[in-house]
PDB file of C-alpha atoms in Angstrom:
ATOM      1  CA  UNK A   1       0.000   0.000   0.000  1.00  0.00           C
ATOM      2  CA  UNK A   2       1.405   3.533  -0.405  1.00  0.00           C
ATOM      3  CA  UNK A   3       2.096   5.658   2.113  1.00  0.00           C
ATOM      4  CA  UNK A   4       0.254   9.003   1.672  1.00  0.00           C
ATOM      5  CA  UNK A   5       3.118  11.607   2.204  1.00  0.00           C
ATOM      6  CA  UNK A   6       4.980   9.977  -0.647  1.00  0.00           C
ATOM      7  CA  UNK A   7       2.405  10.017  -2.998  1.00  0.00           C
ATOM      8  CA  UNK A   8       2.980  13.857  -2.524  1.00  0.00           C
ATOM      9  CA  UNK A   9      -0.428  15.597  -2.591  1.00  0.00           C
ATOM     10  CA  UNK A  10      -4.299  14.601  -2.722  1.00  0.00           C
ATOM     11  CA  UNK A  11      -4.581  14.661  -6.209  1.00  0.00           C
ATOM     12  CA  UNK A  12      -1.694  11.877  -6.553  1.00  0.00           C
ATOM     13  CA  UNK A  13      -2.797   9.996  -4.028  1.00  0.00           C
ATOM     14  CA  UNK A  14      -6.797   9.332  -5.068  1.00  0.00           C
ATOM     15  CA  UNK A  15      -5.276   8.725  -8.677  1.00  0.00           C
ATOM     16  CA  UNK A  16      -3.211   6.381  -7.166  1.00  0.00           C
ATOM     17  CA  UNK A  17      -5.799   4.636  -4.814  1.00  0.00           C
ATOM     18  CA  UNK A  18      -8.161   4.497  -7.828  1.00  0.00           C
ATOM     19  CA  UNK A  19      -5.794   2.460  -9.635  1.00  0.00           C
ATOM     20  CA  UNK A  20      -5.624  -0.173  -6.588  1.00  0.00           C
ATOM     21  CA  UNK A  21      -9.297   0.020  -6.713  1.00  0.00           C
ATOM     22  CA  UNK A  22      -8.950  -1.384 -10.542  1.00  0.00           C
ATOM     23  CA  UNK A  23      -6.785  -4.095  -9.934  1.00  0.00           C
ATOM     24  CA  UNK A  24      -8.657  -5.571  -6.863  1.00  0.00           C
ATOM     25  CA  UNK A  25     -11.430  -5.429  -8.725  1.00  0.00           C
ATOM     26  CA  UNK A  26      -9.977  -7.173 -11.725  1.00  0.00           C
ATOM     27  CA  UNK A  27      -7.923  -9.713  -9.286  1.00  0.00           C
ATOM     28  CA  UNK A  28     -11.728 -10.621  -8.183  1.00  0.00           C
ATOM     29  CA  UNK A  29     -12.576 -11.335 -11.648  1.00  0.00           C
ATOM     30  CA  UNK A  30     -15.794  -8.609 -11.476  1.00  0.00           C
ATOM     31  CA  UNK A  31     -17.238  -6.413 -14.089  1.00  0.00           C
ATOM     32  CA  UNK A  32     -17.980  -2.612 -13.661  1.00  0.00           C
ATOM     33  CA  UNK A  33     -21.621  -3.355 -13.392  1.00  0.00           C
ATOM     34  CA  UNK A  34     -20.949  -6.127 -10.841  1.00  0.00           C
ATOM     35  CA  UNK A  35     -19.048  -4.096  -8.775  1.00  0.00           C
ATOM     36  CA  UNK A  36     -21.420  -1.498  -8.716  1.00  0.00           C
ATOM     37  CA  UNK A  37     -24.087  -4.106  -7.565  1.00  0.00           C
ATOM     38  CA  UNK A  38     -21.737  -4.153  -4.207  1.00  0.00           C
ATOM     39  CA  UNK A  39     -22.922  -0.274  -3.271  1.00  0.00           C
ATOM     40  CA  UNK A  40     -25.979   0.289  -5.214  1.00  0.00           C
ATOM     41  CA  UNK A  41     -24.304   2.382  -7.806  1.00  0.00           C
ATOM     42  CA  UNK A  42     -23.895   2.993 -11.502  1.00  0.00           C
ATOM     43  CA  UNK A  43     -20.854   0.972 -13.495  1.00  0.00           C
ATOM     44  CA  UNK A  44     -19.940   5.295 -13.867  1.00  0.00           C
ATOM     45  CA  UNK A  45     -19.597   5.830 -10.409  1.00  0.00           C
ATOM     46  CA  UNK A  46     -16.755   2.787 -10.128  1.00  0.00           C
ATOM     47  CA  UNK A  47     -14.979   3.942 -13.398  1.00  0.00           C
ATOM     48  CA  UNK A  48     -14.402   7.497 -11.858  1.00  0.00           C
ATOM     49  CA  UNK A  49     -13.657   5.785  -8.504  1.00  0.00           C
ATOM     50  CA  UNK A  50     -10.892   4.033 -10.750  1.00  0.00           C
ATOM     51  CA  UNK A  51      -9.571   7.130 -12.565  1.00  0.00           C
ATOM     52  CA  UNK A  52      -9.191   9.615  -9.743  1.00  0.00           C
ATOM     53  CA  UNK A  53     -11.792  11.873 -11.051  1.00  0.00           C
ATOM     54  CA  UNK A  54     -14.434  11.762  -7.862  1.00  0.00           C
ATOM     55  CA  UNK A  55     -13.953  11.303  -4.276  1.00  0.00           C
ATOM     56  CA  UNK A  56     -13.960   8.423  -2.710  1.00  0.00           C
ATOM     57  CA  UNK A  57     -16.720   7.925  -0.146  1.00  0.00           C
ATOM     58  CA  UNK A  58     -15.345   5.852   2.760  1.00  0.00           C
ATOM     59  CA  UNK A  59     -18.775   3.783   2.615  1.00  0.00           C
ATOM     60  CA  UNK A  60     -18.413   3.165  -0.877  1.00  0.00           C
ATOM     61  CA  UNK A  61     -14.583   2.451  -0.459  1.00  0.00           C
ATOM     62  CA  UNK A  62     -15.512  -0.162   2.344  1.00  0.00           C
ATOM     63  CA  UNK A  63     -17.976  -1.906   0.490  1.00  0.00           C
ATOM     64  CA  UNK A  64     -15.844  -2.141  -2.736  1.00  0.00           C
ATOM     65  CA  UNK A  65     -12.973  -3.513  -0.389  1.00  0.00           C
ATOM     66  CA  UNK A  66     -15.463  -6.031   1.333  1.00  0.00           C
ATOM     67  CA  UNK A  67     -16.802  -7.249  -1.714  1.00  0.00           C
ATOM     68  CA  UNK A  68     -13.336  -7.744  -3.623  1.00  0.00           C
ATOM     69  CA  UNK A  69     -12.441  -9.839  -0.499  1.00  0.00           C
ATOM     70  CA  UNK A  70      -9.337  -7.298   1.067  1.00  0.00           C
ATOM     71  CA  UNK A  71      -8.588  -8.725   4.478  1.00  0.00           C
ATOM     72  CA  UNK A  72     -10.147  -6.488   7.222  1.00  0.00           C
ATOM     73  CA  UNK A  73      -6.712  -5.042   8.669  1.00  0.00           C
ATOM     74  CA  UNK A  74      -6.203  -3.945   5.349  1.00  0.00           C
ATOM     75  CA  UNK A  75      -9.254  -2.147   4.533  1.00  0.00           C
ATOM     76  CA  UNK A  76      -8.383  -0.067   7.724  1.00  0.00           C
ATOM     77  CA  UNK A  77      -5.809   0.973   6.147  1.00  0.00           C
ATOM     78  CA  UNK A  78      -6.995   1.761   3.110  1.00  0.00           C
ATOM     79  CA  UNK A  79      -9.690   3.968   4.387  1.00  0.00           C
ATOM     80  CA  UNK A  80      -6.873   5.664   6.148  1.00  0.00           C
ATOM     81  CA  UNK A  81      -5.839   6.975   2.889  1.00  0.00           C
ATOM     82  CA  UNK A  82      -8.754   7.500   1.374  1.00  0.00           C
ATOM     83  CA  UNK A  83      -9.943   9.847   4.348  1.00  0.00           C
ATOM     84  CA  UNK A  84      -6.064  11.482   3.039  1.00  0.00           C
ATOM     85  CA  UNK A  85      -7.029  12.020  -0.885  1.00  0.00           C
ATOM     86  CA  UNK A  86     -10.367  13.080   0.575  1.00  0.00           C
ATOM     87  CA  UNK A  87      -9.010  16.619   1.687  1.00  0.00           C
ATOM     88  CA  UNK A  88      -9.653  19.470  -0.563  1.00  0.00           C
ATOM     89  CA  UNK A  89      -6.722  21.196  -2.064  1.00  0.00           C
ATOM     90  CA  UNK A  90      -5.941  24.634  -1.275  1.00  0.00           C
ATOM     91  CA  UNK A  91      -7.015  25.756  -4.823  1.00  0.00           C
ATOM     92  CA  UNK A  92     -10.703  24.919  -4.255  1.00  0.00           C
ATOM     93  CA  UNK A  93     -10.917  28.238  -2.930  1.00  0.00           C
ATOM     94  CA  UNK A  94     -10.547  29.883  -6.442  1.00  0.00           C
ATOM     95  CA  UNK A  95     -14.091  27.464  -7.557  1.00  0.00           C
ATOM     96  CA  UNK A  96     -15.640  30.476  -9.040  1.00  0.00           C
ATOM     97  CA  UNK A  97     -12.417  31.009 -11.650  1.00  0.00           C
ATOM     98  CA  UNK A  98     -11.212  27.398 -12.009  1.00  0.00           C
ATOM     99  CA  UNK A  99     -12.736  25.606 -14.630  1.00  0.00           C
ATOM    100  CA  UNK A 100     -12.989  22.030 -14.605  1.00  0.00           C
ATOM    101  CA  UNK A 101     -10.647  21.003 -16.970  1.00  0.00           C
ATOM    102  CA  UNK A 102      -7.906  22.703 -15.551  1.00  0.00           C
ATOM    103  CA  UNK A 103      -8.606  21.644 -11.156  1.00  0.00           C
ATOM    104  CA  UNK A 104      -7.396  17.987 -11.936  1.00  0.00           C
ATOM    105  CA  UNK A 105      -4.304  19.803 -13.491  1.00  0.00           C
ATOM    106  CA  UNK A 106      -3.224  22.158 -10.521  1.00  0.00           C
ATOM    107  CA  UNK A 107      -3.919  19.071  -7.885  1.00  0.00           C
ATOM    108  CA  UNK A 108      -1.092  17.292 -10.693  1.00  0.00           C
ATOM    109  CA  UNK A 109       1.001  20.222 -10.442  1.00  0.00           C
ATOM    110  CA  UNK A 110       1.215  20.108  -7.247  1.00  0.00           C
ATOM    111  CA  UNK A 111       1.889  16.766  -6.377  1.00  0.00           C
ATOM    112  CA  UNK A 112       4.551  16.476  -9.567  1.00  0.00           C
ATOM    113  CA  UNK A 113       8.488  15.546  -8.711  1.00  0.00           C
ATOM    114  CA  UNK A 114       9.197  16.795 -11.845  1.00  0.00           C
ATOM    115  CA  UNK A 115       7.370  19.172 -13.957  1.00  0.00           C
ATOM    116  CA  UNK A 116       8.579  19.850 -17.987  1.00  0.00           C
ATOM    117  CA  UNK A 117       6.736  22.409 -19.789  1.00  0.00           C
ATOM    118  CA  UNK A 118       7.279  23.853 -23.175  1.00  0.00           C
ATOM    119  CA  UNK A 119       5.695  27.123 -23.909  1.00  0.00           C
ATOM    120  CA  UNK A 120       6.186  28.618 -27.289  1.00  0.00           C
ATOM    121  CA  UNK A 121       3.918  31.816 -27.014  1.00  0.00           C
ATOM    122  CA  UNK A 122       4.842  32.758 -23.287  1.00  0.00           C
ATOM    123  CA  UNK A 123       6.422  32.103 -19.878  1.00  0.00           C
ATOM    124  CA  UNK A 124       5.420  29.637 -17.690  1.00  0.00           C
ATOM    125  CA  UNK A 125       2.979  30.382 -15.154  1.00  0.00           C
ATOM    126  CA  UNK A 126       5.194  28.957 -12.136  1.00  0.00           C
ATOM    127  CA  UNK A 127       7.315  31.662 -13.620  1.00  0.00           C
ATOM    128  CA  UNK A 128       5.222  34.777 -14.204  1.00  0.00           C
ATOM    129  CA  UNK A 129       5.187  38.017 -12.412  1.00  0.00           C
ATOM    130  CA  UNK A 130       1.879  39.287 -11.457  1.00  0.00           C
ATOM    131  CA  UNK A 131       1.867  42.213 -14.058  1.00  0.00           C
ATOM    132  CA  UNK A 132       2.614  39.846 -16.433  1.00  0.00           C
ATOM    133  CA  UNK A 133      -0.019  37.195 -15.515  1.00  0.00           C
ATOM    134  CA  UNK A 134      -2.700  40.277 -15.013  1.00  0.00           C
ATOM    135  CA  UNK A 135      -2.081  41.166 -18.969  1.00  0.00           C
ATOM    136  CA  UNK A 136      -1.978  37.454 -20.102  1.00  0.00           C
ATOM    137  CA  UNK A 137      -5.336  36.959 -18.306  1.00  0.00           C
ATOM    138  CA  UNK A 138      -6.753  40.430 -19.439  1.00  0.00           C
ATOM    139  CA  UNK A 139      -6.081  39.265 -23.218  1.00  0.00           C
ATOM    140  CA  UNK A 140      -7.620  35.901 -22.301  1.00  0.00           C
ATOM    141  CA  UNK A 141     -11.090  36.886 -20.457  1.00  0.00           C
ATOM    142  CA  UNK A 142     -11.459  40.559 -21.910  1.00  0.00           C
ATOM    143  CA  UNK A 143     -15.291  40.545 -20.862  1.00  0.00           C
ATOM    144  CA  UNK A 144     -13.818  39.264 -17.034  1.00  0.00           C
ATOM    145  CA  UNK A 145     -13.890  42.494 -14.136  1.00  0.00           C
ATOM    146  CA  UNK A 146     -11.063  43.862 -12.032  1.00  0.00           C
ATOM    147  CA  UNK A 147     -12.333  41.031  -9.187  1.00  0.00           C
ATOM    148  CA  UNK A 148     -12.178  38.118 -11.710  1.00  0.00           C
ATOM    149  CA  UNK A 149      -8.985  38.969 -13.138  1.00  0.00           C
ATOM    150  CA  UNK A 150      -7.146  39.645  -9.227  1.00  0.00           C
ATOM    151  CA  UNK A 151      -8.964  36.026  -8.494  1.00  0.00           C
ATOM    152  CA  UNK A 152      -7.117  34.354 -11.581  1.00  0.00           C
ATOM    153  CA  UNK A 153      -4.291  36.155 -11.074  1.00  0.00           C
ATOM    154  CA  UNK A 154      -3.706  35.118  -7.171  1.00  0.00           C
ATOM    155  CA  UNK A 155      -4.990  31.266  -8.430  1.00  0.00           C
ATOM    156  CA  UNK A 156      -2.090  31.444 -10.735  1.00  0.00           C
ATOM    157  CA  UNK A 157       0.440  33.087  -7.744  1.00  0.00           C
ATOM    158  CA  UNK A 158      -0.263  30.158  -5.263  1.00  0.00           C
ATOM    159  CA  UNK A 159       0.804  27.923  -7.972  1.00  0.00           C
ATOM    160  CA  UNK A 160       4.055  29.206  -7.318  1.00  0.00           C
ATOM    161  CA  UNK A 161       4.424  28.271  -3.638  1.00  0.00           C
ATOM    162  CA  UNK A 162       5.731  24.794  -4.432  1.00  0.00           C
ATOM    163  CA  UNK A 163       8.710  26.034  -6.175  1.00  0.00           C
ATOM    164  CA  UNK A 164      10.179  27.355  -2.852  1.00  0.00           C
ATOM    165  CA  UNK A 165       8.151  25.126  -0.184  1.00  0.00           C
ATOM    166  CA  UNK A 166      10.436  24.088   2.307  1.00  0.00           C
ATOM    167  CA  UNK A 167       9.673  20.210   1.509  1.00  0.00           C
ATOM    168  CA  UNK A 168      10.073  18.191  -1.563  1.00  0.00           C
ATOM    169  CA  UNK A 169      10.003  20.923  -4.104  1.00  0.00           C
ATOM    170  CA  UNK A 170       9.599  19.988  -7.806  1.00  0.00           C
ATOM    171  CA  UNK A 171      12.268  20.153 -10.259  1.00  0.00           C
ATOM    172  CA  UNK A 172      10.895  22.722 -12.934  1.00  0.00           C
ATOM    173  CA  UNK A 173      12.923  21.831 -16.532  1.00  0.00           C
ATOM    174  CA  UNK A 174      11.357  24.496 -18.664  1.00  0.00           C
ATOM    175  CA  UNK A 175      11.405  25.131 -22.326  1.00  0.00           C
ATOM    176  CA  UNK A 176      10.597  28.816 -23.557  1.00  0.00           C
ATOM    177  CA  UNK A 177      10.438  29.656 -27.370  1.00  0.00           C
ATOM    178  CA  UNK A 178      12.565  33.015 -27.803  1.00  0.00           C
ATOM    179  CA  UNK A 179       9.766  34.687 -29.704  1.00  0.00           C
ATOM    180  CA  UNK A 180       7.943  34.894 -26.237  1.00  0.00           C
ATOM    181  CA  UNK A 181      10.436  36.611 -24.124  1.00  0.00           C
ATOM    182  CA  UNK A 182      10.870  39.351 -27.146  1.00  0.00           C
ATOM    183  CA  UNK A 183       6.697  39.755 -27.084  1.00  0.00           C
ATOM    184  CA  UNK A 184       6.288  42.878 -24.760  1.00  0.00           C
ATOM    185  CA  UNK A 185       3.667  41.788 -23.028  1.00  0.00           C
ATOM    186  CA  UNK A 186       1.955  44.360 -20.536  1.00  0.00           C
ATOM    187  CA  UNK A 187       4.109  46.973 -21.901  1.00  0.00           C
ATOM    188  CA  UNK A 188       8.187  47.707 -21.649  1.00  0.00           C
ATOM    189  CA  UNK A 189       8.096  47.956 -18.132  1.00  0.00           C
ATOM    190  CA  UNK A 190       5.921  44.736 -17.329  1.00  0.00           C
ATOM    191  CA  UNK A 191       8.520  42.693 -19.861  1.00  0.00           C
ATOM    192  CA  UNK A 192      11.442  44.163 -18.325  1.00  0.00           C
ATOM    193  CA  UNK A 193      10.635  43.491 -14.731  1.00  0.00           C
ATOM    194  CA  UNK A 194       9.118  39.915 -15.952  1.00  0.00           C
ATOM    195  CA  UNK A 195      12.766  38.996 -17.493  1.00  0.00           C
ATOM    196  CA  UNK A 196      14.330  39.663 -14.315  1.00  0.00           C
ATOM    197  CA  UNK A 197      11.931  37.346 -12.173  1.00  0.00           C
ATOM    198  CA  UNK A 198      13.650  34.632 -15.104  1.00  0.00           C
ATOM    199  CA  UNK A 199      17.141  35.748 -14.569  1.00  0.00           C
ATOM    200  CA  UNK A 200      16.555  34.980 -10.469  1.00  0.00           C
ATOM    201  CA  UNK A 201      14.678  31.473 -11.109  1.00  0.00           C
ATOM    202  CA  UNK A 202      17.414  30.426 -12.848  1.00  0.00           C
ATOM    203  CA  UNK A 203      19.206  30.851  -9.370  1.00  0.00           C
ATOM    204  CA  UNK A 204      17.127  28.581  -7.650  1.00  0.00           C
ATOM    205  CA  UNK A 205      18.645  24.846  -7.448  1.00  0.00           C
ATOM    206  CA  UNK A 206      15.547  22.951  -8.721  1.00  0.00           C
ATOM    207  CA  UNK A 207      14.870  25.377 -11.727  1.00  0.00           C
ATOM    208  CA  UNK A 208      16.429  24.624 -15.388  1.00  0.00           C
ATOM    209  CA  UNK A 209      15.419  27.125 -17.820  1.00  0.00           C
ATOM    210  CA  UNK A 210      16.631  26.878 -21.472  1.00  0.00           C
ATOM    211  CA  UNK A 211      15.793  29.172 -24.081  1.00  0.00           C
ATOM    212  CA  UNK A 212      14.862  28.030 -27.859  1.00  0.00           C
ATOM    213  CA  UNK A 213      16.574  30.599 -30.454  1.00  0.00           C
ATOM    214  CA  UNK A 214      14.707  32.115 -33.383  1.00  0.00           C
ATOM    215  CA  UNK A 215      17.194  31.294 -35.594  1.00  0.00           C
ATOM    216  CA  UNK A 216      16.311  27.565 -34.859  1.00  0.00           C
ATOM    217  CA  UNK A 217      15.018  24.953 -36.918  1.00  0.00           C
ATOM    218  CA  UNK A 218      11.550  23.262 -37.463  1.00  0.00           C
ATOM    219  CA  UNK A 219      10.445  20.940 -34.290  1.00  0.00           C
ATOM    220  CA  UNK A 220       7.789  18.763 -33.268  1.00  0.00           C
ATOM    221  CA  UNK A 221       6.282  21.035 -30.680  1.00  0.00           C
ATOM    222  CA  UNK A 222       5.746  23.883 -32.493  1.00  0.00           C
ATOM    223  CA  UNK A 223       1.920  23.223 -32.183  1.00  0.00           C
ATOM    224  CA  UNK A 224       1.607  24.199 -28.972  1.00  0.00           C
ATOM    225  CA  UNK A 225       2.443  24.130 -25.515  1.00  0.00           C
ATOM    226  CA  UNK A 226       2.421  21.193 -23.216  1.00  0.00           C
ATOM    227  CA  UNK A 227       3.244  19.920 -19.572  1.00  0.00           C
ATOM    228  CA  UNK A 228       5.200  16.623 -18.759  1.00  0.00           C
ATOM    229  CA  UNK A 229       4.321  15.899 -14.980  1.00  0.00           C
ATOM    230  CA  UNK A 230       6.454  12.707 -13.291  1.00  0.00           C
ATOM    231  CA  UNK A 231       5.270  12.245  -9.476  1.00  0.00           C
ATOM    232  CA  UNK A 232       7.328  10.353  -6.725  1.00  0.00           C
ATOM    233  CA  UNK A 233       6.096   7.402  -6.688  1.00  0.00           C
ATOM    234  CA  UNK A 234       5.980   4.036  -9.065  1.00  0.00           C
ATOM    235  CA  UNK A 235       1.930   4.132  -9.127  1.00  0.00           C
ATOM    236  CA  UNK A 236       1.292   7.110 -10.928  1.00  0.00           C
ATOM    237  CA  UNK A 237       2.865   7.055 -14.789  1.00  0.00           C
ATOM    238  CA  UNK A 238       4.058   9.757 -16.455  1.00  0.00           C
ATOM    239  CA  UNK A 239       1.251  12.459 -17.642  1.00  0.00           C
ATOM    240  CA  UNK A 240       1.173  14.732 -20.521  1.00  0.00           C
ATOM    241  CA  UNK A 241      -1.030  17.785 -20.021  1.00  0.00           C
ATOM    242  CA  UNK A 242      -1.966  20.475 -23.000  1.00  0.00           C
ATOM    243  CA  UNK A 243      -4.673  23.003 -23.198  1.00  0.00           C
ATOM    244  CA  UNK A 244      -6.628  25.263 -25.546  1.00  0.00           C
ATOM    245  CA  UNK A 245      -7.980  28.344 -24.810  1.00  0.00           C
ATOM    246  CA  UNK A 246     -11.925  26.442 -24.023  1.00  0.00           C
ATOM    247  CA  UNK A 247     -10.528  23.029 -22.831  1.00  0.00           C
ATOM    248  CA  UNK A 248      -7.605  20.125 -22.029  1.00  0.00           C
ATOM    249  CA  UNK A 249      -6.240  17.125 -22.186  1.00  0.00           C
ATOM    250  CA  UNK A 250      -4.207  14.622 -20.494  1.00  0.00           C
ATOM    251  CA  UNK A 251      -2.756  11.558 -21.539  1.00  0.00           C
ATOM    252  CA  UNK A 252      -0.949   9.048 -19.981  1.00  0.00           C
ATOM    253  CA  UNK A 253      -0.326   5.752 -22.690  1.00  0.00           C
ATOM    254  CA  UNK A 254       3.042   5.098 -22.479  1.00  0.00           C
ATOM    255  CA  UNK A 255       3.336   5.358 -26.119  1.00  0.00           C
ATOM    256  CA  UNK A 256       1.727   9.256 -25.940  1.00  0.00           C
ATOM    257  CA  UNK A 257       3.619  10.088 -23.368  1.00  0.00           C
ATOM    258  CA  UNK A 258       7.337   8.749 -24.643  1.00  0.00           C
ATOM    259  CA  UNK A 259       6.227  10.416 -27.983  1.00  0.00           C
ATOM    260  CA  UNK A 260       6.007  14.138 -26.101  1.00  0.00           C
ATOM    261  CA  UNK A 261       8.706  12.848 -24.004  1.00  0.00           C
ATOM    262  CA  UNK A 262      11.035  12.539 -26.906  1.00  0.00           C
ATOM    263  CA  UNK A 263      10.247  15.704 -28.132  1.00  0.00           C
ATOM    264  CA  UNK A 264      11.168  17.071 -24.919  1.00  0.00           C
ATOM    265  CA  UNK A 265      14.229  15.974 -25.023  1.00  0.00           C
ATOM    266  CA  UNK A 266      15.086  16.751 -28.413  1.00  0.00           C
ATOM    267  CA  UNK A 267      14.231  20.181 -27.963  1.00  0.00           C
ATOM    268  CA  UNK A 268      16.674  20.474 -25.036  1.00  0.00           C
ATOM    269  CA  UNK A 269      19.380  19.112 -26.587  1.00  0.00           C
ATOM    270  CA  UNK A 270      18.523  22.195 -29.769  1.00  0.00           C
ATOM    271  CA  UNK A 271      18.481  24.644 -27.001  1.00  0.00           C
ATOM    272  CA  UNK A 272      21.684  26.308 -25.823  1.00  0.00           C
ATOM    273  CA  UNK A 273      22.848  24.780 -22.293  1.00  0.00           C
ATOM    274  CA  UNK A 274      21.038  26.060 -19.443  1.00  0.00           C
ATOM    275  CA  UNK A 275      23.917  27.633 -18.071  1.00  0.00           C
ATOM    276  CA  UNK A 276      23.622  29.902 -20.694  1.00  0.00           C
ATOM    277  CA  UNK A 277      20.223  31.042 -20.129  1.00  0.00           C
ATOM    278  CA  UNK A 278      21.066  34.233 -17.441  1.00  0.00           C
ATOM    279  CA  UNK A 279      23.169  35.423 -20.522  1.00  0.00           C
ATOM    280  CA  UNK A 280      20.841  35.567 -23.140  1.00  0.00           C
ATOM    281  CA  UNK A 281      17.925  36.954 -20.862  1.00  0.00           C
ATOM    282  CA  UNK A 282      20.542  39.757 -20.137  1.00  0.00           C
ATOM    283  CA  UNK A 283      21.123  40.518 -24.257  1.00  0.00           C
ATOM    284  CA  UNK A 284      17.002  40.398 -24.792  1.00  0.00           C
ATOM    285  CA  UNK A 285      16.536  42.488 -21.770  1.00  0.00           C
ATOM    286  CA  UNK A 286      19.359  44.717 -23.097  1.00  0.00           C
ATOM    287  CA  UNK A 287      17.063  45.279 -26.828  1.00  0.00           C
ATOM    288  CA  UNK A 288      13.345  45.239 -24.084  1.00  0.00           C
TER     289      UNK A 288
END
């Protein structure tokens, strides 16, 4: 059974606890609908149960559990956990500006060992300043008030928190296209102070920032921009997130993932060594 600090957040850990779920189920040789049967529920309800997408209601847990035939000592146990992944994450207090596609990815985020995005049109949230965020989200919701836009703005500044907590911080490996550090977003002033925040992540010991030229070539990511999120423990696979500008997805095949994983990699051995980074900030912020 895992332990619940090493699965490293709530989100991780019902993910992970759903995926025990499916393999006691299938060790018992039962169907969806059969399993269902055990607590008067719909062959839905146990396929979310299984993916991490709902919470998992101790009765229900215990009644799965019984009915797959898990020894008594070690249901306690489970529903030790599950009262665990049953807390709600910090973020739930931003409900009214945190669309649904995108809560399963902060809960990810934060529960990530390592966390790889590419972003081709701007920096990184875990990265942004809060002028810079505040003009991002005012081009993305131009119909949103001064209220909604401070709400998505502070959502997107407690993201940040894990890069500095004081235990088990991610490693953040990101990728940034040239063409959006040169975009003055917000303004001269806003871009200016926005490349310094980079120059003093680049600082921190768990942060690798590389910077893809202009004068590069073609590459397979030049669609769009995407997350790779590895967690700390063996349960959870590797998970590819991307996102549009209504909706998301997330995949986790191993053949998806290696395929964005490879890309990854390729693109970051194109890009000038990260210890070169803090020097070509410094020559764009030079021309900003």
């Amino acid at each position: 059974m895992v332990d619940s600090e090493a699965a490293g957040g709530v989100t991780a850990l019902r993910m992970i606890l759903g995926r025990q779920l499916q393999d006691l189920r299938e060790k018992a040789g039962l169907t969806y609908e059969q399993a269902a049967e055990a607590i008067y529920a719909s062959h839905w309800t146990i396929r979310r149960m299984e993916r991490g997408e709902t919470g998992l209601k101790l009765n229900s847990v215990k009644g799965l559990l019984t009915r797959y035939g898990v020894p008594a000592d070690d249901i306690d146990v489970f529903l030790e956990l599950a009262r665990d992944a049953g807390r709600r994450g910090w973020w739930h207090t931003y409900g009214d500006v945190l669309p649904a596609w995108f809560r399963s990815y902060v809960g990810l985020e934060e529960s990530a060992s390592l966390i790889r995005p590419y972003e081709p049109a701007s920096v990184p949230g875990l990265l942004q300043t809060p002028d810079y965020a505040r003009a991002l989200t005012r081009a993305g919701f131009p119909r949103g008030g001064d209220e909604e836009i401070e709400r998505r703005v502070a959502l997107r500044m407690g993201r940040q928190a894990l890069l500095t907590r004081p235990e088990t911080p991610p490693r953040l490996w990101a990728v940034i296209e040239e063409a959006a550090l040169r975009r003055h977003v917000g303004g001269t002033a806003v871009m200016r102070a926005q490349l310094d925040r980079l120059l003093d992540a680049c600082a921190l010991p768990n942060v690798t920032l590389q910077i893809l030229p202009l004068t590069g070539d073609a590459h397979a990511a030049m669609y769009g921009p995407f997350t790779l999120l590895r967690f700390p423990v063996p349960e959870l696979p590797d998970l590819v997130y991307g996102e549009n500008m209504t909706s998301a997805f997330y995949l986790d095949k191993p053949d998806d993932v290696a395929a964005y994983l490879e890309t990854l990699d390729r693109i970051c051995a194109d890009a000038p060594p990260a210890h070169l980074t803090p020097d070509i900030i410094r020559a764009i912020r030079e021309e900003t």
